[in-house]
Backbone as numpy.savetxt, mean C-alpha at the origin, in Angstrom:
# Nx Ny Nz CAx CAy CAz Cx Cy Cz
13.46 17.17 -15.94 13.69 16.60 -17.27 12.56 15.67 -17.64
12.45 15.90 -18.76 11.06 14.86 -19.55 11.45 13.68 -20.45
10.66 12.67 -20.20 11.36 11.30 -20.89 10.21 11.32 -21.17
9.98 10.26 -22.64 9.29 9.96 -23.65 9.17 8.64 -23.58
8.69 7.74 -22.70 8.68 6.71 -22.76 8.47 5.41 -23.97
7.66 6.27 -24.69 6.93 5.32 -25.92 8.09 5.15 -26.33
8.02 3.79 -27.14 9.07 2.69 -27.85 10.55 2.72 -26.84
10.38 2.64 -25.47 11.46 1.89 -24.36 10.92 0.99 -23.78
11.74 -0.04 -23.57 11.70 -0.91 -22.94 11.77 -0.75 -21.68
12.14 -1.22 -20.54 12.05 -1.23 -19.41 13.45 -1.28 -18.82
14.46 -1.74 -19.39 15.53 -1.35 -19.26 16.28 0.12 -19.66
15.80 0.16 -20.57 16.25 1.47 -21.64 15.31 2.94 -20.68
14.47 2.31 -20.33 13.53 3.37 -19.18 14.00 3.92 -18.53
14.56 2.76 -17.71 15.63 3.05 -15.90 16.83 3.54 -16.68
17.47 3.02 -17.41 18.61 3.97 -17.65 18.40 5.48 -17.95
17.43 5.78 -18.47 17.02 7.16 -18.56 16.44 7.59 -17.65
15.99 7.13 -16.62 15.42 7.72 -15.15 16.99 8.49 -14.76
17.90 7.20 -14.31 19.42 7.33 -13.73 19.94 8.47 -14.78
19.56 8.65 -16.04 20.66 9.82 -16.74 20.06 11.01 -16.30
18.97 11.01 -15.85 17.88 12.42 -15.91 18.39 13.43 -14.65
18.94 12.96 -13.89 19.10 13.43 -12.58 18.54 13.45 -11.71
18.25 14.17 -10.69 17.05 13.90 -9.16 15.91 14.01 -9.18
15.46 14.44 -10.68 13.71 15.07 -10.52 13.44 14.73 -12.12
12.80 13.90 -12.68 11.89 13.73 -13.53 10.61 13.40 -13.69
10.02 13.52 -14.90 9.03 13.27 -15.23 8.77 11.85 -16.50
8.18 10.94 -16.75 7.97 10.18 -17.56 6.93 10.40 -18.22
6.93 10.57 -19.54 5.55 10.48 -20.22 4.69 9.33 -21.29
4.00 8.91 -21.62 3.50 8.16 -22.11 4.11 6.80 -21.73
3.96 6.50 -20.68 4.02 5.03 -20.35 3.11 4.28 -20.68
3.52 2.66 -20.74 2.35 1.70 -21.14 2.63 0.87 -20.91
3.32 0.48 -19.56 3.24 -1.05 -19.02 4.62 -1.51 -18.71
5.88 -0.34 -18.79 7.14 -0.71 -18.42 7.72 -1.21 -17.31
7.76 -2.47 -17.17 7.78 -2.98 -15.61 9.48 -1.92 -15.00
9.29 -2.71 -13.61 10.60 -2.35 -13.00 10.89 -1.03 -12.93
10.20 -0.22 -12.63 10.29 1.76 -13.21 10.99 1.74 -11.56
11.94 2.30 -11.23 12.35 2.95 -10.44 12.96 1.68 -9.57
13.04 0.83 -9.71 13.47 -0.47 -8.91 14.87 -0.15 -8.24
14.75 -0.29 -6.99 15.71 -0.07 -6.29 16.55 1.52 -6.60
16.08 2.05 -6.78 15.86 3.63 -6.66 15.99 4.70 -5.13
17.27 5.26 -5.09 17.12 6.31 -3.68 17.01 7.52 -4.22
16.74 8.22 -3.40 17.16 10.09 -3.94 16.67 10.79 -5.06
15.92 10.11 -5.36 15.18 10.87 -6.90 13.69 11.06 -6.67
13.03 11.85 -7.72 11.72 12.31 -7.92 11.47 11.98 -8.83
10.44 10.87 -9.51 10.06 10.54 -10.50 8.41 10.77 -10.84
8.08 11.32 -11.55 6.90 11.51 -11.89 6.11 10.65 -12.97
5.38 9.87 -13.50 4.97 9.38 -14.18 3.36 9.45 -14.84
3.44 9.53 -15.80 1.72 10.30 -16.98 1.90 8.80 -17.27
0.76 7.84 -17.28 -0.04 6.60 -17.81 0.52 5.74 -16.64
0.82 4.59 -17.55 0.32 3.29 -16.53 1.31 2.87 -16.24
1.95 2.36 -15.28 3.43 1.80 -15.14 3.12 -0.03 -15.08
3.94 -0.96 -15.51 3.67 -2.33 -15.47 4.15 -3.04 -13.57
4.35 -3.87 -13.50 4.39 -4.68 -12.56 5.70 -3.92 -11.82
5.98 -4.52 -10.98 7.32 -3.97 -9.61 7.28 -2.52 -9.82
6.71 -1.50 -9.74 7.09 -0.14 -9.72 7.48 0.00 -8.20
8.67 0.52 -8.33 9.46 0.54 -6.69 9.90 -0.39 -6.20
10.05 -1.32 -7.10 10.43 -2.82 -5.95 11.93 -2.38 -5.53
11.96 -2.85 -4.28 13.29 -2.17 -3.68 13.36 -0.81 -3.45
12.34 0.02 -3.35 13.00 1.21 -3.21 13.98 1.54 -2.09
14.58 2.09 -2.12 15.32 2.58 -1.05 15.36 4.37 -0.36
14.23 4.69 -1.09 14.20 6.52 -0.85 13.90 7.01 -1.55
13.63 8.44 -1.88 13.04 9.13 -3.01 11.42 9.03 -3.25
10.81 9.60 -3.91 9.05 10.01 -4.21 9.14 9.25 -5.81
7.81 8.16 -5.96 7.26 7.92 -7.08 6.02 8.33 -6.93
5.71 9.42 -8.22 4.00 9.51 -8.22 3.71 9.15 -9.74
2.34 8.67 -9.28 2.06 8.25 -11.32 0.52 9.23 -10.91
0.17 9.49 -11.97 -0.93 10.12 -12.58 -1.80 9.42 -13.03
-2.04 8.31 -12.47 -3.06 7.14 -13.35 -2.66 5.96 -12.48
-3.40 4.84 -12.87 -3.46 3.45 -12.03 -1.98 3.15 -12.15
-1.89 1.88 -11.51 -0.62 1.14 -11.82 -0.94 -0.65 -11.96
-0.02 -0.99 -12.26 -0.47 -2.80 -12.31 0.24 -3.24 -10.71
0.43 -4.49 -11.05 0.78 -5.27 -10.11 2.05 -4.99 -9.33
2.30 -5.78 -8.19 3.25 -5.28 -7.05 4.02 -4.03 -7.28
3.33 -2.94 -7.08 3.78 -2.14 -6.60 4.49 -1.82 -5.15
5.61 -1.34 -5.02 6.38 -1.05 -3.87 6.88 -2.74 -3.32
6.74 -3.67 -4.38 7.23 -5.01 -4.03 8.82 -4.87 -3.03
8.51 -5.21 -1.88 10.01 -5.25 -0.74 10.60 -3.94 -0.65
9.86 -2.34 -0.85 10.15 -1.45 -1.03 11.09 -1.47 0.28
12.26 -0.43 0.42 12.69 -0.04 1.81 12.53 0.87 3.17
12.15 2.18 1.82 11.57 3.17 2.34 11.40 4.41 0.79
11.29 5.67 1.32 10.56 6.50 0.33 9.24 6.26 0.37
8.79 7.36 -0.86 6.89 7.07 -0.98 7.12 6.95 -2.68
5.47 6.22 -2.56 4.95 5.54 -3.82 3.57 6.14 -3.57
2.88 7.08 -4.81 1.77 8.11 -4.32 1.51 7.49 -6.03
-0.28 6.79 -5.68 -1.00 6.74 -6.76 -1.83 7.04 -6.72
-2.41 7.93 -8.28 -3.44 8.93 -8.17 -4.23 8.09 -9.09
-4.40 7.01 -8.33 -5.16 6.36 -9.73 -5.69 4.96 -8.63
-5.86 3.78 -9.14 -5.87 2.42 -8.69 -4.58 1.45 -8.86
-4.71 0.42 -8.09 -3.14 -0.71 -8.28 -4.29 -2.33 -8.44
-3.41 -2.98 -9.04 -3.72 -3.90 -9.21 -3.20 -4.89 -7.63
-2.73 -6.26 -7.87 -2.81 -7.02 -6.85 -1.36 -6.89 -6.30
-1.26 -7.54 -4.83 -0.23 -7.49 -4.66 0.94 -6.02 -3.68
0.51 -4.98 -3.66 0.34 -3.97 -3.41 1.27 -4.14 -2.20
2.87 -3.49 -2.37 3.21 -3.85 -0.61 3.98 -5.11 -0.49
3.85 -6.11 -1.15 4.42 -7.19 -0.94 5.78 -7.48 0.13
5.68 -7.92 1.03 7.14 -7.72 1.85 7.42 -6.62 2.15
6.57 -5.78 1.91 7.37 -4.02 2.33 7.48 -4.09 3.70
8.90 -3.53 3.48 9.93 -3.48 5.09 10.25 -2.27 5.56
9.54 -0.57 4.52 9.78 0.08 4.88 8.88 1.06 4.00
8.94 2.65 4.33 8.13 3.48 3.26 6.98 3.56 3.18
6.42 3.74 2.05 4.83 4.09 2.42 4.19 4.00 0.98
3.15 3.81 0.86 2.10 3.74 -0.12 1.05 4.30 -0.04
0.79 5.21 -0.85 -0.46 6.38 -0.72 -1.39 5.61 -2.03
-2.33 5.15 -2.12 -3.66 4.96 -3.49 -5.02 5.73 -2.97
-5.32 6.38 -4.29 -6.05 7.23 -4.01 -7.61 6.50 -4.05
-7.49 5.21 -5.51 -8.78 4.68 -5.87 -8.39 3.52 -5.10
-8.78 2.12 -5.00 -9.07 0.99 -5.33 -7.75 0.07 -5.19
-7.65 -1.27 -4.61 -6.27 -2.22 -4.82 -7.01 -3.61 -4.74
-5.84 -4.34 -5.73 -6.22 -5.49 -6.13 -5.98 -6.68 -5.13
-6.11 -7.98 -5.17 -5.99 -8.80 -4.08 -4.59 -8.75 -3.20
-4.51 -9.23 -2.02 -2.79 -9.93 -1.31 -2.27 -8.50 -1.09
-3.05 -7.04 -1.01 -2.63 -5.67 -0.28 -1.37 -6.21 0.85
-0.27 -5.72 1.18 0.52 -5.89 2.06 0.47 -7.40 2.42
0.84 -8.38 1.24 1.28 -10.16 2.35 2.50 -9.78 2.41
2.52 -10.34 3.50 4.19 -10.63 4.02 4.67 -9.37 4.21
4.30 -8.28 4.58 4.40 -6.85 5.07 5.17 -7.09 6.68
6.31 -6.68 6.44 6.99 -6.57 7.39 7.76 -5.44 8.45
8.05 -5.18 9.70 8.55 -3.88 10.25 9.88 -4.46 11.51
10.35 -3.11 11.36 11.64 -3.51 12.80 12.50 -2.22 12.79
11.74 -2.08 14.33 11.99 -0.70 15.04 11.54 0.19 14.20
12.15 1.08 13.82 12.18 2.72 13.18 11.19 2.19 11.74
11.99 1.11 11.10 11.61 0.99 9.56 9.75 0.23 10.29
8.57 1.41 9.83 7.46 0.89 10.24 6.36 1.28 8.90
6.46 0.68 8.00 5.93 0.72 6.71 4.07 0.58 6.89
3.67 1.51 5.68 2.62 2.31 5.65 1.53 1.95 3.94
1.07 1.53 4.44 -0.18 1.42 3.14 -1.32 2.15 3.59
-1.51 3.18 2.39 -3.13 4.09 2.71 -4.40 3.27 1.36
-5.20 3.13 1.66 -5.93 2.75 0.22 -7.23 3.03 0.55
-7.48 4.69 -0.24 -9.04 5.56 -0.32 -10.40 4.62 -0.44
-10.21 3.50 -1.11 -11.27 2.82 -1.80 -11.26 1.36 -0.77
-11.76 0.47 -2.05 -11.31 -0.55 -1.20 -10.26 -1.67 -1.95
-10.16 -2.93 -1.11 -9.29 -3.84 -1.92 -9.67 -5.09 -1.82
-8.87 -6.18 -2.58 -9.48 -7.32 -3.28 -9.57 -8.33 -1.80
-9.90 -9.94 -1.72 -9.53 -11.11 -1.16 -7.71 -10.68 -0.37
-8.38 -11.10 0.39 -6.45 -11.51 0.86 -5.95 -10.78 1.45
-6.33 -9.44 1.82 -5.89 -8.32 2.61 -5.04 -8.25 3.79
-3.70 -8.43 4.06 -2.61 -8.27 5.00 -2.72 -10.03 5.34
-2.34 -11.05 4.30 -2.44 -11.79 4.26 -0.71 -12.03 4.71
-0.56 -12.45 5.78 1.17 -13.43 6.25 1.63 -11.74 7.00
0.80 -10.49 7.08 0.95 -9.53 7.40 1.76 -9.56 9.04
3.09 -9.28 9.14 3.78 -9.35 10.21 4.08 -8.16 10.94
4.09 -6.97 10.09 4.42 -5.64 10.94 3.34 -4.70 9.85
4.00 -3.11 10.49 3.15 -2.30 9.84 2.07 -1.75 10.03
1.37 -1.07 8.94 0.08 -0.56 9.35 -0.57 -0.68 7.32
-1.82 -1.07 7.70 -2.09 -0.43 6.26 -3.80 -0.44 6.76
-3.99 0.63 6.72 -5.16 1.66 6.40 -6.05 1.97 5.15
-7.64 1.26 5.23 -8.44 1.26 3.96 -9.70 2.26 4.86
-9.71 3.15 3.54 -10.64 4.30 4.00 -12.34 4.20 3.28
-12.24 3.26 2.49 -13.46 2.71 2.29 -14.58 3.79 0.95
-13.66 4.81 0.85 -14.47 5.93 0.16 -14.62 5.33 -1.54
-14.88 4.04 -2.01 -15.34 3.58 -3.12 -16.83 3.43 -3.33
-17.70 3.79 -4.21 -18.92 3.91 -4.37 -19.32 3.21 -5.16
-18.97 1.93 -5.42 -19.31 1.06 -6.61 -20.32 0.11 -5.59
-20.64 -0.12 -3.96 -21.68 -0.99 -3.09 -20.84 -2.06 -2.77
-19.93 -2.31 -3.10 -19.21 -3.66 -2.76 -18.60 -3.18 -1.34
-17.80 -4.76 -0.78 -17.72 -4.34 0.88 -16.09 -3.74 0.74
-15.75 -3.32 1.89 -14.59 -2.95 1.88 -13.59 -3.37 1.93
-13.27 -4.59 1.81 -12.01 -5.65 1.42 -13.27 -6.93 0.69
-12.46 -8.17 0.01 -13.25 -8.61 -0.71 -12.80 -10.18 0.74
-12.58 -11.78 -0.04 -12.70 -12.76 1.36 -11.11 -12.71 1.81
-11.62 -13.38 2.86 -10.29 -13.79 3.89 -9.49 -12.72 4.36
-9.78 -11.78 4.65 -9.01 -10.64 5.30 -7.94 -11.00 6.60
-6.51 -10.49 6.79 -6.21 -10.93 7.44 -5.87 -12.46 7.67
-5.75 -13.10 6.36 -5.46 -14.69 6.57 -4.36 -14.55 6.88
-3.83 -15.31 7.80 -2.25 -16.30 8.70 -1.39 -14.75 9.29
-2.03 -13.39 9.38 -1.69 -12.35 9.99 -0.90 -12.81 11.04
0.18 -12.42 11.53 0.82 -12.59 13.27 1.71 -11.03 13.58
1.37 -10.35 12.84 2.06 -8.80 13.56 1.40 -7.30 12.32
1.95 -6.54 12.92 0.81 -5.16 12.73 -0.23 -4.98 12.79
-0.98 -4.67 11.85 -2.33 -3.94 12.01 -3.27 -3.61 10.62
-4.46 -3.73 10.10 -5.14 -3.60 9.37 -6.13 -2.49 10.31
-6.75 -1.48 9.28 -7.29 -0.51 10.12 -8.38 -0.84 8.95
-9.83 -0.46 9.22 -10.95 -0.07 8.39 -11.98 0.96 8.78
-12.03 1.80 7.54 -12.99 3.03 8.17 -14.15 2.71 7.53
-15.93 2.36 8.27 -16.92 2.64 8.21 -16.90 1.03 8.39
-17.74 0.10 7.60 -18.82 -1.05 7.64 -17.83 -2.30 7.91
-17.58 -3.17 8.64 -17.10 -4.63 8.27 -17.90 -5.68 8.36
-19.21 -5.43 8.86 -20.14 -6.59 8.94 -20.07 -7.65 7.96
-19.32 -6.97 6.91 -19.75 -8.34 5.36 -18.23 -9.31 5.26
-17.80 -8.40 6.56 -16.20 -9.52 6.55 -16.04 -10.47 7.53
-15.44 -11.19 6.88 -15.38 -12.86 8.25 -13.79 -12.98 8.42
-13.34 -12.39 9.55 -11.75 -12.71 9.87 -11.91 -14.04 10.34
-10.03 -14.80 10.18 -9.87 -16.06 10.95 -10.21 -15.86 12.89
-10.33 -17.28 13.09 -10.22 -17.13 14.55 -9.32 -16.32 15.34
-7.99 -16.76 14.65 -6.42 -15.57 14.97 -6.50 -14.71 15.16
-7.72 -13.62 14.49 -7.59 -12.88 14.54 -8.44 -11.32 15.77
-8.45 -10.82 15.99 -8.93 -9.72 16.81 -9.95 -8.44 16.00
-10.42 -8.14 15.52 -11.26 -7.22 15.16 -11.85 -6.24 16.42
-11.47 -5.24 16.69 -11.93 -4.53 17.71 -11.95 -2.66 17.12
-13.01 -2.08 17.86 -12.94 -0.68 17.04 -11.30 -0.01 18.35
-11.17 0.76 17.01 -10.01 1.68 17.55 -9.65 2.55 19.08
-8.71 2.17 19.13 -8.49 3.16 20.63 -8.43 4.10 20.35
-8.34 5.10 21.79 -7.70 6.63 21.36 -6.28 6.40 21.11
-5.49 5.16 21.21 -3.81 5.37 21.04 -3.87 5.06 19.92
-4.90 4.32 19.14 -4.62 3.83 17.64 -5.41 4.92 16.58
-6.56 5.79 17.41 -6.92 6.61 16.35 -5.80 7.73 16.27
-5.11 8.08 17.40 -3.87 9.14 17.30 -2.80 8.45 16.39
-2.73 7.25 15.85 -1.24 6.26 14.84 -2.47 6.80 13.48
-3.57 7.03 13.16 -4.31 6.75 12.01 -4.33 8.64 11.77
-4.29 9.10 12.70 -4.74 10.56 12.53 -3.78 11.13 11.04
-2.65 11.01 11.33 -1.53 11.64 10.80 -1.94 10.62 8.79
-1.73 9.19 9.14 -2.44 8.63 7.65 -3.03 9.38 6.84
-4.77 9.30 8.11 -5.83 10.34 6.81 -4.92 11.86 6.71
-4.79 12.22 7.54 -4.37 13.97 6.87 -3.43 13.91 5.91
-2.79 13.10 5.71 -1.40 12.80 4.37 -2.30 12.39 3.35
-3.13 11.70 3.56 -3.99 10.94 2.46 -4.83 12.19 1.55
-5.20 12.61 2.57 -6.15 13.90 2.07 -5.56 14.95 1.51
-4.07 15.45 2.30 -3.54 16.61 1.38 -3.02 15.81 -0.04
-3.35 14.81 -0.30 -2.43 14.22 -1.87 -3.36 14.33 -2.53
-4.67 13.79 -2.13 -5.64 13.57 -3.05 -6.97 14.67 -2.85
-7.09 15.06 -1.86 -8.62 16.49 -1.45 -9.09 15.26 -0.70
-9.92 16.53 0.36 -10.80 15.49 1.11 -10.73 16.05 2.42
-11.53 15.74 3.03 -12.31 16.33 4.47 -11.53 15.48 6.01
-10.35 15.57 5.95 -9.71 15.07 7.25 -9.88 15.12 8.24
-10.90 15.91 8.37 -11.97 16.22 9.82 -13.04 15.22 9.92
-13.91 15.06 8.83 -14.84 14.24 8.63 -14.74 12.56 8.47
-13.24 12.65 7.50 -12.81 11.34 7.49 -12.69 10.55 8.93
-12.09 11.38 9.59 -11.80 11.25 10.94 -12.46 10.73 11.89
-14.12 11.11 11.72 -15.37 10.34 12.71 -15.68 8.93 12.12
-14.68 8.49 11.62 -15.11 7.11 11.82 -16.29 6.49 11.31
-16.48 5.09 11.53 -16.02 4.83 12.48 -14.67 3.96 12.02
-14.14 3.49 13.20 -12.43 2.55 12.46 -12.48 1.17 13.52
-12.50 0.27 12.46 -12.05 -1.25 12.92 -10.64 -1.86 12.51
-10.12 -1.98 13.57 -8.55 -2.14 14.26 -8.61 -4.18 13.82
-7.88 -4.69 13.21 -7.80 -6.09 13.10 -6.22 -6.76 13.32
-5.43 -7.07 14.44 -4.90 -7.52 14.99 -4.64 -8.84 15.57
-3.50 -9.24 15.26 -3.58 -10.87 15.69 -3.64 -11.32 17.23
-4.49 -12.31 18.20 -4.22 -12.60 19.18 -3.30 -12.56 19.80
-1.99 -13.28 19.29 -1.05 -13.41 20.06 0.04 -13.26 19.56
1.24 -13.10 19.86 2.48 -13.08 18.77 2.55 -14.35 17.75
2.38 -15.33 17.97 2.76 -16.58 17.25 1.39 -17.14 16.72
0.32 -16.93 16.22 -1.07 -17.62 16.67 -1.28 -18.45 15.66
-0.21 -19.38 14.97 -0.67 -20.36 14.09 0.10 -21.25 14.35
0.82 -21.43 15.27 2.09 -22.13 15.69 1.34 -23.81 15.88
0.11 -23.72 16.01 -0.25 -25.30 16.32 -0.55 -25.59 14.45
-0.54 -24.90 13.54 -0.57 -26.03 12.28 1.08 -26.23 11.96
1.73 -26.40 12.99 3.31 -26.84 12.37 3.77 -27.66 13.42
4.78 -27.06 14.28 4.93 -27.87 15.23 5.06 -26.82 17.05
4.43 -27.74 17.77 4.76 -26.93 19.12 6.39 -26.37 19.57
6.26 -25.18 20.31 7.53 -24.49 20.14 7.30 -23.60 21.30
């Protein structure tokens, strides 16, 4: 079913997602926040730009947009996928406790803060290009994976990567020389147990968007990991 987005609001949106049944499409969007918020079991497709929280809460089901998106996307998502064929603005991931995030271009600052995991629920950010300051910033579980394939010369995350990190993992494919992690943190190139957790990423990444999953594959990949479980515990109190 096809929805016409122009002249809805963002309420009037989601109610027409929920009337449409398990599989739609949205067309002419232009900034309708909240699209699919707390959303299971459906297929939503989206033509233009979606506004702020797309997916917040998801709980299951496929969002793909056809174009960028704005801000927190997949904000505290649960699980399901969020597949952008375009760029995201900042924020990207926020608290995500579950699910996955596919961007094909480019993400804006604070990619996965406060990105969280436990047991089974082990949440997933892919991002083709690169992304802003702040990258897996309060980052506690997870994985999120930047493949670096942006051609504009800039480095592949912008400052402070990894600020106040204490669990998961930031992965980077090709250059980090132009990045300065905290002390906390670990920067080391990839194992064979961590390039076998990244393998399965790029090949998902690549069948969404085209691309050489063989080639992607040689690397090289820098693994950024926190020292220790707790490693900021001396700016508060001993424990």
């Amino acid at each position: 079913m096809d929805i016409e987005a122009k002249g809805l609001d963002h309420k009037a949106l989601n109610e027409a997602i929920r009337a449409a049944g398990p599989v739609c499409r949205i067309r002419g969007c232009m900034g309708q926040r909240f699209i699919g918020a707390g959303m299971s079991g459906r297929s939503v497709e989206i033509d233009g730009v979606p506004g702020n929280a797309l997916g917040a809460y998801l709980g299951g089901g496929c969002i793909t947009v056809h174009g960028n998106a704005q801000d927190a996307v997949g904000d505290t998502m649960n699980s399901g996928s969020i597949i952008i064929r375009g760029s995201v603005g900042d924020t990207a991931g926020y608290a995500m406790r579950g699910g996955e995030i596919y961007v094909q271009g480019n993400a804006g600052y604070r990619v996965g803060i406060h990105m969280k995991a436990y047991r089974e629920q082990q949440p997933v950010i892919v991002i083709g290009g690169r992304t802003g300051s702040f990258l897996g910033e309060y980052q506690a579980g997870g994985t999120i994976l930047v493949l670096g394939l942006h051609t504009d010369g800039k480095p592949i995350a912008g400052y402070f990567p990894c600020t106040g990190q204490h669990g998961g993992r930031v992965i980077f494919r090709g250059d980090v020389s132009a990045l300065r992690f905290p002390p906390q943190v670990t920067p080391h190139p990839a194992s064979e147990e961590e390039l076998a957790l990244l393998r399965p990423l790029v090949e998902r990444w690549c069948a969404l968007f085209g691309g050489d999953a063989v080639a992607l594959l040689q690397g090289p990949f820098t693994v950024a990991t926190p020292d220790t479980g707790n490693p900021y515990r001396q700016m508060y109190a001993a424990n």
